[in-house]
mmCIF file of C-alpha atoms in Angstrom:
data_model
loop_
_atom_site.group_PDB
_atom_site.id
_atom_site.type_symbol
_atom_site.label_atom_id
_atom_site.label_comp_id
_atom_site.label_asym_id
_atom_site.label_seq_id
_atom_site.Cartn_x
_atom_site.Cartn_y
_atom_site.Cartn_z
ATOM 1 C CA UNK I 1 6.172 36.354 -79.455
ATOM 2 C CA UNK I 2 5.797 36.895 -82.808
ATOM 3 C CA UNK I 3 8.146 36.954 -85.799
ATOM 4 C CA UNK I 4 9.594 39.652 -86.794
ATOM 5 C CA UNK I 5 8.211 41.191 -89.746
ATOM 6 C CA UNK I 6 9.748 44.025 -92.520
ATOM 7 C CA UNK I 7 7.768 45.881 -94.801
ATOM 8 C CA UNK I 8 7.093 43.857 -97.628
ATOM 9 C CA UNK I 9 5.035 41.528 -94.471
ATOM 10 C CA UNK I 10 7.373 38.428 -95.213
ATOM 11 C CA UNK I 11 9.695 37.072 -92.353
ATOM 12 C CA UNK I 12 13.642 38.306 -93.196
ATOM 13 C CA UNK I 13 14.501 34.445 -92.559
ATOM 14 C CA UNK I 14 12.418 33.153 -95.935
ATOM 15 C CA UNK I 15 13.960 35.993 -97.987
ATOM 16 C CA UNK I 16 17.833 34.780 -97.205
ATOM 17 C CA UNK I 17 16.887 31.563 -97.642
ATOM 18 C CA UNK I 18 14.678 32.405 -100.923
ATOM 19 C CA UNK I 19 17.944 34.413 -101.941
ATOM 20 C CA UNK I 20 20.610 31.983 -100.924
ATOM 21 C CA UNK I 21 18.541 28.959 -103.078
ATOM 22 C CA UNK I 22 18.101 31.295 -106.253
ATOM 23 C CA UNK I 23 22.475 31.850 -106.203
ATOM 24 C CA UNK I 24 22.773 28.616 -105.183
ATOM 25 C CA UNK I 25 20.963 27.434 -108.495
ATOM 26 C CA UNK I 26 22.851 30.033 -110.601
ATOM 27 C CA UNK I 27 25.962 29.235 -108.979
ATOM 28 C CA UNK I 28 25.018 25.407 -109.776
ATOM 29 C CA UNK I 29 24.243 25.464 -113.257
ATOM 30 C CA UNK I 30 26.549 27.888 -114.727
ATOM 31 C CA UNK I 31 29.642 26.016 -112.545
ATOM 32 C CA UNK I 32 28.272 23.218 -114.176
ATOM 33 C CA UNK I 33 28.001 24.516 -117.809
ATOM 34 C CA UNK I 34 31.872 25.936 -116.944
ATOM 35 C CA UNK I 35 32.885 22.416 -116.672
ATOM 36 C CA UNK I 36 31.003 20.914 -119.724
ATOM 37 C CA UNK I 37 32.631 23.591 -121.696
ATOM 38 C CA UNK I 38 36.112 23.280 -120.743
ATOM 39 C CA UNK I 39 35.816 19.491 -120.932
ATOM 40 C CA UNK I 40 34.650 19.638 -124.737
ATOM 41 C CA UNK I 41 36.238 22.808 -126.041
ATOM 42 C CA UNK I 42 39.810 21.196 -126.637
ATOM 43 C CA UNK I 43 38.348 17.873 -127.846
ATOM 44 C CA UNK I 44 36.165 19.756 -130.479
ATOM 45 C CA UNK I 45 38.979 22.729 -131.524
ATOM 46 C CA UNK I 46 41.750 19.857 -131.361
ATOM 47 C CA UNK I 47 39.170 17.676 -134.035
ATOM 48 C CA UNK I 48 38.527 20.729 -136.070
ATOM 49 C CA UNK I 49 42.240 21.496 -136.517
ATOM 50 C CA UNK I 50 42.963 17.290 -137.408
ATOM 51 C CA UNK I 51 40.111 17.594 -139.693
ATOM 52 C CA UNK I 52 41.759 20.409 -141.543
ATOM 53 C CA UNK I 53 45.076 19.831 -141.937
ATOM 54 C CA UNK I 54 44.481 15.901 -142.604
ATOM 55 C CA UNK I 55 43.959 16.775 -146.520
ATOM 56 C CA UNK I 56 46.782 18.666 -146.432
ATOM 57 C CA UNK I 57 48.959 16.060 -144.830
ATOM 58 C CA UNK I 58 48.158 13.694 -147.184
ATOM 59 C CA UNK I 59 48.733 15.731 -149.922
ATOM 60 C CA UNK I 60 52.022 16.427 -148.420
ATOM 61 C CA UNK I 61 52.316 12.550 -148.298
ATOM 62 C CA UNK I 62 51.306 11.812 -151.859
ATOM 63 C CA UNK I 63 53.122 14.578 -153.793
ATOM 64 C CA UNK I 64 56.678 14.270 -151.040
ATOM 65 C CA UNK I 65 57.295 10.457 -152.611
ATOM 66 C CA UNK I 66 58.262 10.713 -156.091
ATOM 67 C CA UNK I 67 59.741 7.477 -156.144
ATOM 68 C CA UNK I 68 57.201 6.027 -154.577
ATOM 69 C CA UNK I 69 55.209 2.620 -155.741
ATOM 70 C CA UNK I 70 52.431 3.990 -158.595
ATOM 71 C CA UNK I 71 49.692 2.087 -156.842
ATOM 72 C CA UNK I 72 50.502 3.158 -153.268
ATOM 73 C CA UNK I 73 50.680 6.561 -154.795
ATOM 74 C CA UNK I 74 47.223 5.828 -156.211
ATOM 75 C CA UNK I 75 45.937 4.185 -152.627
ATOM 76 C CA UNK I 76 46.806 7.841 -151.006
ATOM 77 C CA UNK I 77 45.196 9.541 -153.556
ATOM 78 C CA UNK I 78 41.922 7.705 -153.008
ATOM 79 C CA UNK I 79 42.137 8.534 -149.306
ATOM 80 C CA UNK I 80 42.793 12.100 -149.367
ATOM 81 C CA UNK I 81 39.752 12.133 -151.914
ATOM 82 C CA UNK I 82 37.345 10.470 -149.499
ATOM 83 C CA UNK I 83 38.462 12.942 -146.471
ATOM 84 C CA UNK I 84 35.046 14.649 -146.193
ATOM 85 C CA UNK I 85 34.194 18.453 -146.518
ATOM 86 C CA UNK I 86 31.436 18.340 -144.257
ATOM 87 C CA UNK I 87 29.403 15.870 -142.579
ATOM 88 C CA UNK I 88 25.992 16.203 -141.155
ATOM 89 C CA UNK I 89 25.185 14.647 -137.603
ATOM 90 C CA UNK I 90 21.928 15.266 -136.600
ATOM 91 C CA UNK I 91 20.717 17.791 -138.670
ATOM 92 C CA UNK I 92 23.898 19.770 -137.728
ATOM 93 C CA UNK I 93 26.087 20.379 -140.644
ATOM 94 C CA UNK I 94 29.764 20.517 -139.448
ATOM 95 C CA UNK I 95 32.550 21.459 -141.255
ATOM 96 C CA UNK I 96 36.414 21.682 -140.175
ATOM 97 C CA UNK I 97 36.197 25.608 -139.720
ATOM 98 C CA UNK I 98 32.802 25.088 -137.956
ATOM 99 C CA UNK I 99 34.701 22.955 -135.163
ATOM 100 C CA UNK I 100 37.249 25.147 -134.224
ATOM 101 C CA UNK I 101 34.472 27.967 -134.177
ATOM 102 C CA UNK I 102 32.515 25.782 -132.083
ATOM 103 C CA UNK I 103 35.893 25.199 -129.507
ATOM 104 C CA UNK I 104 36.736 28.639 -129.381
ATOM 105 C CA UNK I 105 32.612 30.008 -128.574
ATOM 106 C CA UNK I 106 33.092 26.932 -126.101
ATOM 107 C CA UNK I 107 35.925 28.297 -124.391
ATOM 108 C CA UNK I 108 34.046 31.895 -124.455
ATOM 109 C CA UNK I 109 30.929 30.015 -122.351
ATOM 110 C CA UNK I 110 33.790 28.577 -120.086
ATOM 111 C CA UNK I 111 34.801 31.546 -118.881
ATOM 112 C CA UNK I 112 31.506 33.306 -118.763
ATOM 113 C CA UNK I 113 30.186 30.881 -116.803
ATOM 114 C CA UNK I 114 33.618 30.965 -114.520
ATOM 115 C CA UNK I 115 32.519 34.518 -113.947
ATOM 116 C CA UNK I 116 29.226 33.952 -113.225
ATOM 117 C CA UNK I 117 29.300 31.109 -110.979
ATOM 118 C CA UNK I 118 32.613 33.298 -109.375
ATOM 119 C CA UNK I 119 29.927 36.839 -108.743
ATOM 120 C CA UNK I 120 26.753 33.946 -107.793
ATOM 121 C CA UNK I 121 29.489 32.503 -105.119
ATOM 122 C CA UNK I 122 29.579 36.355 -103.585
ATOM 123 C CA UNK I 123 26.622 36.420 -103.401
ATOM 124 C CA UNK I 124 25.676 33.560 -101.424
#
């Protein structure tokens, strides 16, 4: 007997199983890139947000104690003046606003890649 053949001359059985390995693989890596981004996204739009309002705190700090002792007054002052603008980290310069840019494009992949792994899932 032989197998059954359509008309592109391949057997139907190595097409589903071509097409259920190529969704598997999307289904794989963009589940996978879903979790990656929703693991990181709050840790880097949570640091982004500390790293912006720490100057500010400290200022807070610094200028709220008026009676405060001079040279703890100056200690604070030399801290908030060594909080960093930016820092560069392998070639990548990052900056306070740059994190919580980063978290929030983070959360966009999450969710793109919820939807695609969610149609790739259909499809399978």
């Amino acid at each position: 007997m032989r197998p059954r053949v359509n008309d592109t001359g391949s057997n139907p059985n190595v097409i589903a199983i071509l097409r259920m390995a190529l969704w598997s693989v999307c289904y794989f890596v963009f589940y996978f890139g879903q979790q990656i981004a929703e693991l990181l996204a709050p840790l880097v739009l949570i640091l982004g947000i500390g790293w912006a309002l720490l100057p500010h705190v400290v200022d807070a700090i610094t200028t709220s104690l008026p009676n405060a002792d001079p040279q703890a007054r100056d200690v604070m002052n030399h801290v908030a003046g060594n909080i960093p603008q930016q820092i560069t980290l392998a070639g990548h310069l990052m900056t306070p606003s740059s994190l919580i840019f980063d978290g929030f494009l983070l959360m966009a992949l999450a969710a793109i890649g919820a939807t695609i792994s969610a149609l790739a899932a259909r499809n399978m």
